[in-house]
mmCIF file of C-alpha atoms in Angstrom:
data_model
loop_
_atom_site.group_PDB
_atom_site.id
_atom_site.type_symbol
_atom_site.label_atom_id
_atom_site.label_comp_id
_atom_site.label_asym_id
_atom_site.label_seq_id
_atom_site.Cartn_x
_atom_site.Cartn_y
_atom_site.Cartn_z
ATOM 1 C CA UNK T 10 60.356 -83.340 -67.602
ATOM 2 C CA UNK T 11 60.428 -79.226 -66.985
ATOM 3 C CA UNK T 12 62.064 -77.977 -70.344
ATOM 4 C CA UNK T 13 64.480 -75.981 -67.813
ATOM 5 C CA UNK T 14 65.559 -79.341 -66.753
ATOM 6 C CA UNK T 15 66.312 -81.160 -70.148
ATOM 7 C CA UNK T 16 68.652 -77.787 -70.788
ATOM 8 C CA UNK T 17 70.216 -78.085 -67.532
ATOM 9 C CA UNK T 18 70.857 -81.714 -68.439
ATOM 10 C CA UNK T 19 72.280 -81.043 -71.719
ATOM 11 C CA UNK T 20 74.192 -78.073 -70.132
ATOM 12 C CA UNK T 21 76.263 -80.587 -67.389
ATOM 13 C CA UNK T 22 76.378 -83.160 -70.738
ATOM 14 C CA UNK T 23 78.538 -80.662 -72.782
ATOM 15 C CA UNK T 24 80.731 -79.515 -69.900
ATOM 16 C CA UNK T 25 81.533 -83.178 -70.013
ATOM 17 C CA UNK T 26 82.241 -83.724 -73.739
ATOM 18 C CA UNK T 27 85.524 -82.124 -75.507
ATOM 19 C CA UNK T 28 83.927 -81.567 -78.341
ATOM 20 C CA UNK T 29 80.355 -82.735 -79.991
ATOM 21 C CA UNK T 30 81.787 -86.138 -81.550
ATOM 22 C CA UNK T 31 78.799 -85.605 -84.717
ATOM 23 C CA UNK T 32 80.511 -87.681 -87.406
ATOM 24 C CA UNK T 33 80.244 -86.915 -90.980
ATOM 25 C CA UNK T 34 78.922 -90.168 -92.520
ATOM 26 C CA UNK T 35 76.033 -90.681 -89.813
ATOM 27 C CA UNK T 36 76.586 -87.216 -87.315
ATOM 28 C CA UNK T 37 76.153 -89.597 -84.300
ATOM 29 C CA UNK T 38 76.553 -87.491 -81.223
ATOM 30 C CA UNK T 39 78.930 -88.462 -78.228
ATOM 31 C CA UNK T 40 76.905 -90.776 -75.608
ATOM 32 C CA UNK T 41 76.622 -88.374 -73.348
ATOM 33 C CA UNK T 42 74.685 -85.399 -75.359
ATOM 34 C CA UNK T 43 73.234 -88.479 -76.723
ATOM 35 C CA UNK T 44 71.455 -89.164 -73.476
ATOM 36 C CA UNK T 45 71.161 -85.595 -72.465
ATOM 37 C CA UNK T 46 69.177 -84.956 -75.733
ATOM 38 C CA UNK T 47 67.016 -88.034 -75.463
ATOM 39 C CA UNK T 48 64.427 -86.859 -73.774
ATOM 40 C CA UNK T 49 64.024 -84.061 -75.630
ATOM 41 C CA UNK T 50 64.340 -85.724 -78.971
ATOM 42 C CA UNK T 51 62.184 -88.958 -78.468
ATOM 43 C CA UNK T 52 60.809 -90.652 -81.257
ATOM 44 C CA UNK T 53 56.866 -90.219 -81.641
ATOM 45 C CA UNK T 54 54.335 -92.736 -80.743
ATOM 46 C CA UNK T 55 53.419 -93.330 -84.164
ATOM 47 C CA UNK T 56 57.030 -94.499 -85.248
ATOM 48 C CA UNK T 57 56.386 -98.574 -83.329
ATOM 49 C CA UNK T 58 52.802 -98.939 -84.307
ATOM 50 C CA UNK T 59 53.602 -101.505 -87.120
ATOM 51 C CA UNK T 60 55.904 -104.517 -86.933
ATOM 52 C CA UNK T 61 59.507 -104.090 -88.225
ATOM 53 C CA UNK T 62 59.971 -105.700 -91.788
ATOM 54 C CA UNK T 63 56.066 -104.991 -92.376
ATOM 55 C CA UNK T 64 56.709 -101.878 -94.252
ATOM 56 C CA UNK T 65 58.648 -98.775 -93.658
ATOM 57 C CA UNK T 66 61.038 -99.106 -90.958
ATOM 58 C CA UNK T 67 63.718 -96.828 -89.718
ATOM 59 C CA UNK T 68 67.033 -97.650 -87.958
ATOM 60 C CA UNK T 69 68.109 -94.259 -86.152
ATOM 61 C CA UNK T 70 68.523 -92.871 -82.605
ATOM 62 C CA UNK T 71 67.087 -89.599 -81.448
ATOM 63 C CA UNK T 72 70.892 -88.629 -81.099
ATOM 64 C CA UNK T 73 71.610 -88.699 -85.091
ATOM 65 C CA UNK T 74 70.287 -87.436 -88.771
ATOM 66 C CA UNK T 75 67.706 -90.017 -87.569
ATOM 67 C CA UNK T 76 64.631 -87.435 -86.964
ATOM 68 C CA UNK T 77 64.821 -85.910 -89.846
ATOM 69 C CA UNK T 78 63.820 -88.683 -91.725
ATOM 70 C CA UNK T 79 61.028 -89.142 -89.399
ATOM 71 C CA UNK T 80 59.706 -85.220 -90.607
ATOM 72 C CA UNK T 81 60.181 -85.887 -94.217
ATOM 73 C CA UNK T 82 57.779 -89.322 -93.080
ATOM 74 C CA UNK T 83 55.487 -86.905 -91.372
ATOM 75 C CA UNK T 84 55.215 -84.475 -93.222
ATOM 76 C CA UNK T 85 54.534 -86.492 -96.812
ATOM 77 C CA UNK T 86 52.003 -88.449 -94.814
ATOM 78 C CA UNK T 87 53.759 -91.667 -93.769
ATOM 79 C CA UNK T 88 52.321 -91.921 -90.152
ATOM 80 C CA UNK T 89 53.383 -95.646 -89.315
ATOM 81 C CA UNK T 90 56.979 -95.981 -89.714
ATOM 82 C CA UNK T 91 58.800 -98.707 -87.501
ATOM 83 C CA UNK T 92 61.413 -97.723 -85.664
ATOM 84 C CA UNK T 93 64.054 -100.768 -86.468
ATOM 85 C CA UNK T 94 65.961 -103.057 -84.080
ATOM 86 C CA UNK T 95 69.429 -101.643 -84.410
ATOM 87 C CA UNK T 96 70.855 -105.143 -83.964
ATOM 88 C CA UNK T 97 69.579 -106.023 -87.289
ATOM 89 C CA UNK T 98 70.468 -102.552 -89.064
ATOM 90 C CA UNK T 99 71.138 -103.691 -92.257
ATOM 91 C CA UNK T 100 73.543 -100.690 -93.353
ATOM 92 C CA UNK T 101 76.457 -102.000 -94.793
ATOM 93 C CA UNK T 102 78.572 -100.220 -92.242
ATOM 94 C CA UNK T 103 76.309 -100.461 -89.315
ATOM 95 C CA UNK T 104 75.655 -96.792 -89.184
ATOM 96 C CA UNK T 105 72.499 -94.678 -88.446
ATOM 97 C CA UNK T 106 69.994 -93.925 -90.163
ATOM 98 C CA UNK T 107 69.065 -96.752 -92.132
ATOM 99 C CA UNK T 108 66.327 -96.637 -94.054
ATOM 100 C CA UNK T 109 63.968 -100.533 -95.266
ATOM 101 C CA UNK T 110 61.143 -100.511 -97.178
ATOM 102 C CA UNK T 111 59.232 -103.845 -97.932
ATOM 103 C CA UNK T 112 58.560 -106.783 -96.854
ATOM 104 C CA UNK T 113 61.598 -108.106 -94.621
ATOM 105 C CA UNK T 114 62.530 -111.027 -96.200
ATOM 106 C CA UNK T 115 62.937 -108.406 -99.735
ATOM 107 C CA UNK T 116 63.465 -104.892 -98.636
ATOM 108 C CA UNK T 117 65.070 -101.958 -100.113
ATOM 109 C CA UNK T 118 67.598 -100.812 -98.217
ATOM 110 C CA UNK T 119 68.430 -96.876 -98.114
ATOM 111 C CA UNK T 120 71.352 -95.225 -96.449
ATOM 112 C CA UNK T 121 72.750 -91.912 -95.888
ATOM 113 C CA UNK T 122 70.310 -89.057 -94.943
ATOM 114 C CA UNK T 123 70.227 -87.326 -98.107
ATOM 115 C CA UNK T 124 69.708 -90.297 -99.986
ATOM 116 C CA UNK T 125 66.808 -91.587 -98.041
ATOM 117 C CA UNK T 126 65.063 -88.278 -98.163
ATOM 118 C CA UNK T 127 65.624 -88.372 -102.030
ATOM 119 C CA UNK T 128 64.120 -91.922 -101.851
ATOM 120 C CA UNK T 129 61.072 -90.846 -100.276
ATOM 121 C CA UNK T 130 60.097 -87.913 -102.594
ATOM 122 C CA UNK T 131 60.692 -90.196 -105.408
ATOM 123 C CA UNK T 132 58.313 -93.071 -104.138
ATOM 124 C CA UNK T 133 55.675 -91.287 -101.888
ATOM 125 C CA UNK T 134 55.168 -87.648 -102.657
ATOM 126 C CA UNK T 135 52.947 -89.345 -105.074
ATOM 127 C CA UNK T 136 49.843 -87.734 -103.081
ATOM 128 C CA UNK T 137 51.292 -84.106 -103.544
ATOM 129 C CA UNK T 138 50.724 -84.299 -107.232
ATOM 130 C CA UNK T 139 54.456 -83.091 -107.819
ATOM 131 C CA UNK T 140 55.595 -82.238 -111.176
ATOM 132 C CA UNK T 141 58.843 -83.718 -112.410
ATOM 133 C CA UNK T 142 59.966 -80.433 -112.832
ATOM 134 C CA UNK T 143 59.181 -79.766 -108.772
ATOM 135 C CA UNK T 144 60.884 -83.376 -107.290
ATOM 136 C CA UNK T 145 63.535 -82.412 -109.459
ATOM 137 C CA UNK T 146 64.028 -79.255 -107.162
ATOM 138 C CA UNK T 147 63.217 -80.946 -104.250
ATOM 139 C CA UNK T 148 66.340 -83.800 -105.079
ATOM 140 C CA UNK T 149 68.757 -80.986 -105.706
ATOM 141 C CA UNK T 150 68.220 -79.018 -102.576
ATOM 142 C CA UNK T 151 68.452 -81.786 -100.682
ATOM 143 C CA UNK T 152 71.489 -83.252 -102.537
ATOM 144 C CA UNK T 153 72.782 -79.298 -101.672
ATOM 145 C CA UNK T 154 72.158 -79.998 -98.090
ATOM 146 C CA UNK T 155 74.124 -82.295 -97.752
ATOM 147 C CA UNK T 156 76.676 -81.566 -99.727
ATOM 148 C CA UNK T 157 77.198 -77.576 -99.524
ATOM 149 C CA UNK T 158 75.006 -76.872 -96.047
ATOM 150 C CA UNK T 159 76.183 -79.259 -93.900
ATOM 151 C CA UNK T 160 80.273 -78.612 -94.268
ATOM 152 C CA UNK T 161 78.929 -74.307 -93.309
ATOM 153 C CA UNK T 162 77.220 -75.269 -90.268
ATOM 154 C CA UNK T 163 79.279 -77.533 -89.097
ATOM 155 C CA UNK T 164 82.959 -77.216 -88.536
ATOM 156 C CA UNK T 165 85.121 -79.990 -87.912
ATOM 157 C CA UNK T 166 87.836 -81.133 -86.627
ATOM 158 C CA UNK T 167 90.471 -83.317 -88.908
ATOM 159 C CA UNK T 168 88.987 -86.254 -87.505
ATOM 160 C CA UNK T 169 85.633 -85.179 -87.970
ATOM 161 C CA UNK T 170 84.166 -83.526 -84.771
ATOM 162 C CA UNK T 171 82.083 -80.465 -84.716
ATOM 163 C CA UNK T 172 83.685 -77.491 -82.759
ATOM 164 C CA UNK T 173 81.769 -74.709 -84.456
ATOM 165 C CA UNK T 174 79.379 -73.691 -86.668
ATOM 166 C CA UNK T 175 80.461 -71.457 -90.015
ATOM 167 C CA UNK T 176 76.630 -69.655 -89.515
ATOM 168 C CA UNK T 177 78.836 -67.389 -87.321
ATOM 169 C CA UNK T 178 80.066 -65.921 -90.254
ATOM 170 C CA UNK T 179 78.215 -63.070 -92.125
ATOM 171 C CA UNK T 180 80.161 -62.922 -95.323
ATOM 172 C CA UNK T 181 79.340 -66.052 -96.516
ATOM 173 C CA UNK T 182 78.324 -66.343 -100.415
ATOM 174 C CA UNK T 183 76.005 -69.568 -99.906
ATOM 175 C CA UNK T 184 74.022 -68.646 -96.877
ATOM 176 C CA UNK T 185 73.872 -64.586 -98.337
ATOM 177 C CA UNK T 186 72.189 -66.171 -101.483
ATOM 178 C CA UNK T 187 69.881 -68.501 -99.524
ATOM 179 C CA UNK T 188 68.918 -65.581 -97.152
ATOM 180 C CA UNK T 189 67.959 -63.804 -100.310
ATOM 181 C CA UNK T 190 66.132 -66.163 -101.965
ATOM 182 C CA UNK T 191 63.759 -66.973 -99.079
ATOM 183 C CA UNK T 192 62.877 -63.639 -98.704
ATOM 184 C CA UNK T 193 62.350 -63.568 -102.791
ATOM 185 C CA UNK T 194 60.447 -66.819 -102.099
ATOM 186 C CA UNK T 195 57.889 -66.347 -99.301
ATOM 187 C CA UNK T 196 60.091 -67.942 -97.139
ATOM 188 C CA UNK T 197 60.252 -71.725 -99.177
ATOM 189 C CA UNK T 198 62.765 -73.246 -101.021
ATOM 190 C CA UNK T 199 60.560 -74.341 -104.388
ATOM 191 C CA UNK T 200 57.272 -72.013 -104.189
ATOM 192 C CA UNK T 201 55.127 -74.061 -106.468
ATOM 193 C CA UNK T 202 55.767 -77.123 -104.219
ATOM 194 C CA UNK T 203 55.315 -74.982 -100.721
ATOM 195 C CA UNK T 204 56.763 -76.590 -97.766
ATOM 196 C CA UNK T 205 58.414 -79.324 -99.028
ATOM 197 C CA UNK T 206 60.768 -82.236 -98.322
ATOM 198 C CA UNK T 207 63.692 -79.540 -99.420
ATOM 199 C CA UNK T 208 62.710 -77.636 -96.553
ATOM 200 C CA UNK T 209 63.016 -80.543 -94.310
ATOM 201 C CA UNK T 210 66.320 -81.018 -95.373
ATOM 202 C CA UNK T 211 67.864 -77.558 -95.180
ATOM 203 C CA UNK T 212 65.788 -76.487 -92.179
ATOM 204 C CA UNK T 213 67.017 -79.815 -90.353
ATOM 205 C CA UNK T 214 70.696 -78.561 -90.345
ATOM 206 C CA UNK T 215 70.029 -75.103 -89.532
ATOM 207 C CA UNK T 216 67.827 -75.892 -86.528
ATOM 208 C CA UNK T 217 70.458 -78.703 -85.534
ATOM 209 C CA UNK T 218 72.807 -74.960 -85.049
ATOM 210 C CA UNK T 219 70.421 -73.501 -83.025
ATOM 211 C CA UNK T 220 70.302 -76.631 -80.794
ATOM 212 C CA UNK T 221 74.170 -77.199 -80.178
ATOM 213 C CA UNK T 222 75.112 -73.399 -80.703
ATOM 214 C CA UNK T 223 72.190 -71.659 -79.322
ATOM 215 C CA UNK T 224 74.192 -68.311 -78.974
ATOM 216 C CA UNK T 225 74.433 -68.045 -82.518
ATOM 217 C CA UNK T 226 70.371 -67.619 -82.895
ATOM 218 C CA UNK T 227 71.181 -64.006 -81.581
ATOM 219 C CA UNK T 228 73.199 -63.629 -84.885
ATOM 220 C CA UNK T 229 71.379 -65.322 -87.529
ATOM 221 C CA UNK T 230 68.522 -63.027 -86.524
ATOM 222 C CA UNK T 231 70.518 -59.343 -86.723
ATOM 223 C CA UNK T 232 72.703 -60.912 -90.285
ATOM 224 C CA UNK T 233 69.799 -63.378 -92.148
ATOM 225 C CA UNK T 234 66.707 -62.738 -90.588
ATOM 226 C CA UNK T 235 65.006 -63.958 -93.510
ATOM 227 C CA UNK T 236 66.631 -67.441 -92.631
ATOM 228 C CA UNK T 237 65.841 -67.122 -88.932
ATOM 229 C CA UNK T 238 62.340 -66.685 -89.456
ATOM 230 C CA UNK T 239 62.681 -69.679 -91.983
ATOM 231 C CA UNK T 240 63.953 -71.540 -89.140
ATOM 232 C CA UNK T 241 60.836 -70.721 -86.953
ATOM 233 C CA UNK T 242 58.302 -71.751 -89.268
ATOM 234 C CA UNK T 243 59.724 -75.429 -90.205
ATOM 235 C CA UNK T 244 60.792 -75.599 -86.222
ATOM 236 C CA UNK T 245 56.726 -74.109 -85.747
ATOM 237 C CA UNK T 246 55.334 -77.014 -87.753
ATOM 238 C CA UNK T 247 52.822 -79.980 -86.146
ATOM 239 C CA UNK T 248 55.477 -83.045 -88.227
ATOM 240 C CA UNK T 249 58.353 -81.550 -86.585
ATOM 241 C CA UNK T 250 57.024 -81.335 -83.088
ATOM 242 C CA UNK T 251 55.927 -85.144 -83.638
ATOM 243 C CA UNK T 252 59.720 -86.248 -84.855
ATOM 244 C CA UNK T 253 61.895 -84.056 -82.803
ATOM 245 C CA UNK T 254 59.285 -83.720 -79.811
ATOM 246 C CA UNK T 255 57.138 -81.237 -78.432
ATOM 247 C CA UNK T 256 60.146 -79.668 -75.894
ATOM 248 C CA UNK T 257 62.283 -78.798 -78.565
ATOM 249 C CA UNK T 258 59.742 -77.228 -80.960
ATOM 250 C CA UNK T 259 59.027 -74.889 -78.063
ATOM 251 C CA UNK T 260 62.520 -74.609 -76.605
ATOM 252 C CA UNK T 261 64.010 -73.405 -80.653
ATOM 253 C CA UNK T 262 60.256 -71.289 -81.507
ATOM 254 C CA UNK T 263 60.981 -69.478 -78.523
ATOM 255 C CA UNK T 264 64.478 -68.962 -78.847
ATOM 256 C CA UNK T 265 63.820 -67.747 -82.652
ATOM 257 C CA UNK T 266 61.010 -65.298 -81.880
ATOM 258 C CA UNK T 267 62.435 -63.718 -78.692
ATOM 259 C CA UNK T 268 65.665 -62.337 -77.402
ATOM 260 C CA UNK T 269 67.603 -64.939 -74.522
ATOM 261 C CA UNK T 270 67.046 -63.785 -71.105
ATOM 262 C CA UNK T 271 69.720 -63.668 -68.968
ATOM 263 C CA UNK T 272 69.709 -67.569 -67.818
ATOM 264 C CA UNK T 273 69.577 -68.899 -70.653
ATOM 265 C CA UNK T 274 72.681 -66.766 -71.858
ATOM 266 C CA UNK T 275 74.828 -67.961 -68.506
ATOM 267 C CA UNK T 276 73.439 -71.645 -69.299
ATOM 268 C CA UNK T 277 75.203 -71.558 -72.998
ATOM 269 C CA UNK T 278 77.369 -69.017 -72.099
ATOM 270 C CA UNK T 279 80.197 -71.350 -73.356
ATOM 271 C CA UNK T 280 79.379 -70.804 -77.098
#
């Protein structure tokens, strides 16, 4: 499908939904965007060439936190990951993702994003030859994703749907301090590790703003061009094309490095 096509999709999807229904325990997105997005955001190939319950299996939808999970997989090597039978998700609340490792008659069962990210540099970044001192990094800019990230880029409503972004802003403390230390960095969150699972998991929110608030791309590049750039290279990278899907690395590497022409402003012109 023409990339110009997916946006007009997703375009006619949000003039249908209220308000982008992303909820804060599993940021599932209405149906519709759900749909829209779904051909953008397909899973890879490689996530259903081994059997559920065989080994590493993840409950998600394209719609959801899901691909993220999938890049951290990616990127620390983990090429075969199932993608799980979501009538046998065995979160305790039935929400998505859902993370099994094992054996199916034994797993261990990991839910929640953050957690399952933290899970995954703690059991197979073992081929990165990580210090503790390094994972230990790693675990607490991902547990600052979640926790400190996620509640400035999206802003919601009492009962928990997104109708802005906070990345509008450009007086905020956090993301002032993050802008710096990337450029103080080389652009990475812990330099001794280089790209790393913490970048998956604060570039994964950022570039989830640039997807549903495209308009705002314009700003973070004039404010915290050291983060926009940021965004670029973890949207530029061969794992993320492979979770998130070819389209969408080009759609959000383009949209970082140029200016918006004209159509693509009237497209999103309602953010």
């Amino acid at each position: 499908m023409k990339r110009a096509t997916v946006l007009s999709i997703l375009w006619l999807a949000l003039l249908s939904t209220p308000a982008l229904s992303f909820a804060p325990s599993s940021r599932v997105l209405s149906q519709s965007v759900s749909s829209a997005r779904g051909a953008t955001l397909a899973m890879a190939p490689d996530d259903v060439q081994q059997q559920e319950g065989e080994g590493l299996t993840i409950y998600g939808h394209p719609g959801t936190r899901s691909p993220l999970v999938n890049w951290a997989c990616y990127e620390l090597g983990l090429n075969k990951v199932a993608a799980g039978d979501l009538s046998k998700n065995p979160h305790p609340f039935g929400q998505i993702p859902c993370f099994a490792d094992g054996n199916a008659k034994d797993p261990t069962i990991v839910f929640e994003s953050g957690a399952i990210l933290i899970y995954l540099v703690q059991n197979y970044a073992t081929n990165t030859d990580l210090t503790d001192a390094q994972k230990a990094s790693i675990i607490s800019w991902v547990t600052w994703a979640n926790a400190s990230l996620d509640p400035i880029c999206f802003l919601e409503t009492p009962d928990g749907k997104v109708y802005d972004t906070g990345l509008r802003e450009g007086n905020n403390k956090r993301i002032a301090q993050l802008e710096a230390l990337l450029q103080k960095q080389d652009g990475v969150l812990v330099p001794s590790a280089g790209f790393s699972i913490a970048d998956v998991a604060v570039a994964s929110y950022l570039l989830y703003v640039a997807q549903f608030f495209p308009k705002v791309v314009d700003h973070l590049k004039s404010t915290w061009p050291n983060i926009a750039n940021y965004m670029k290279e973890a949207a530029s990278r061969p794992a993320y094309a492979q979770a998130f899907g070819p389209d969408l690395q080009e759609y959000l590497v383009e949209k970082l490095s140029e200016v918006p022409d004209a159509s693509a402003k009237k497209i999103f012109g309602m953010f």
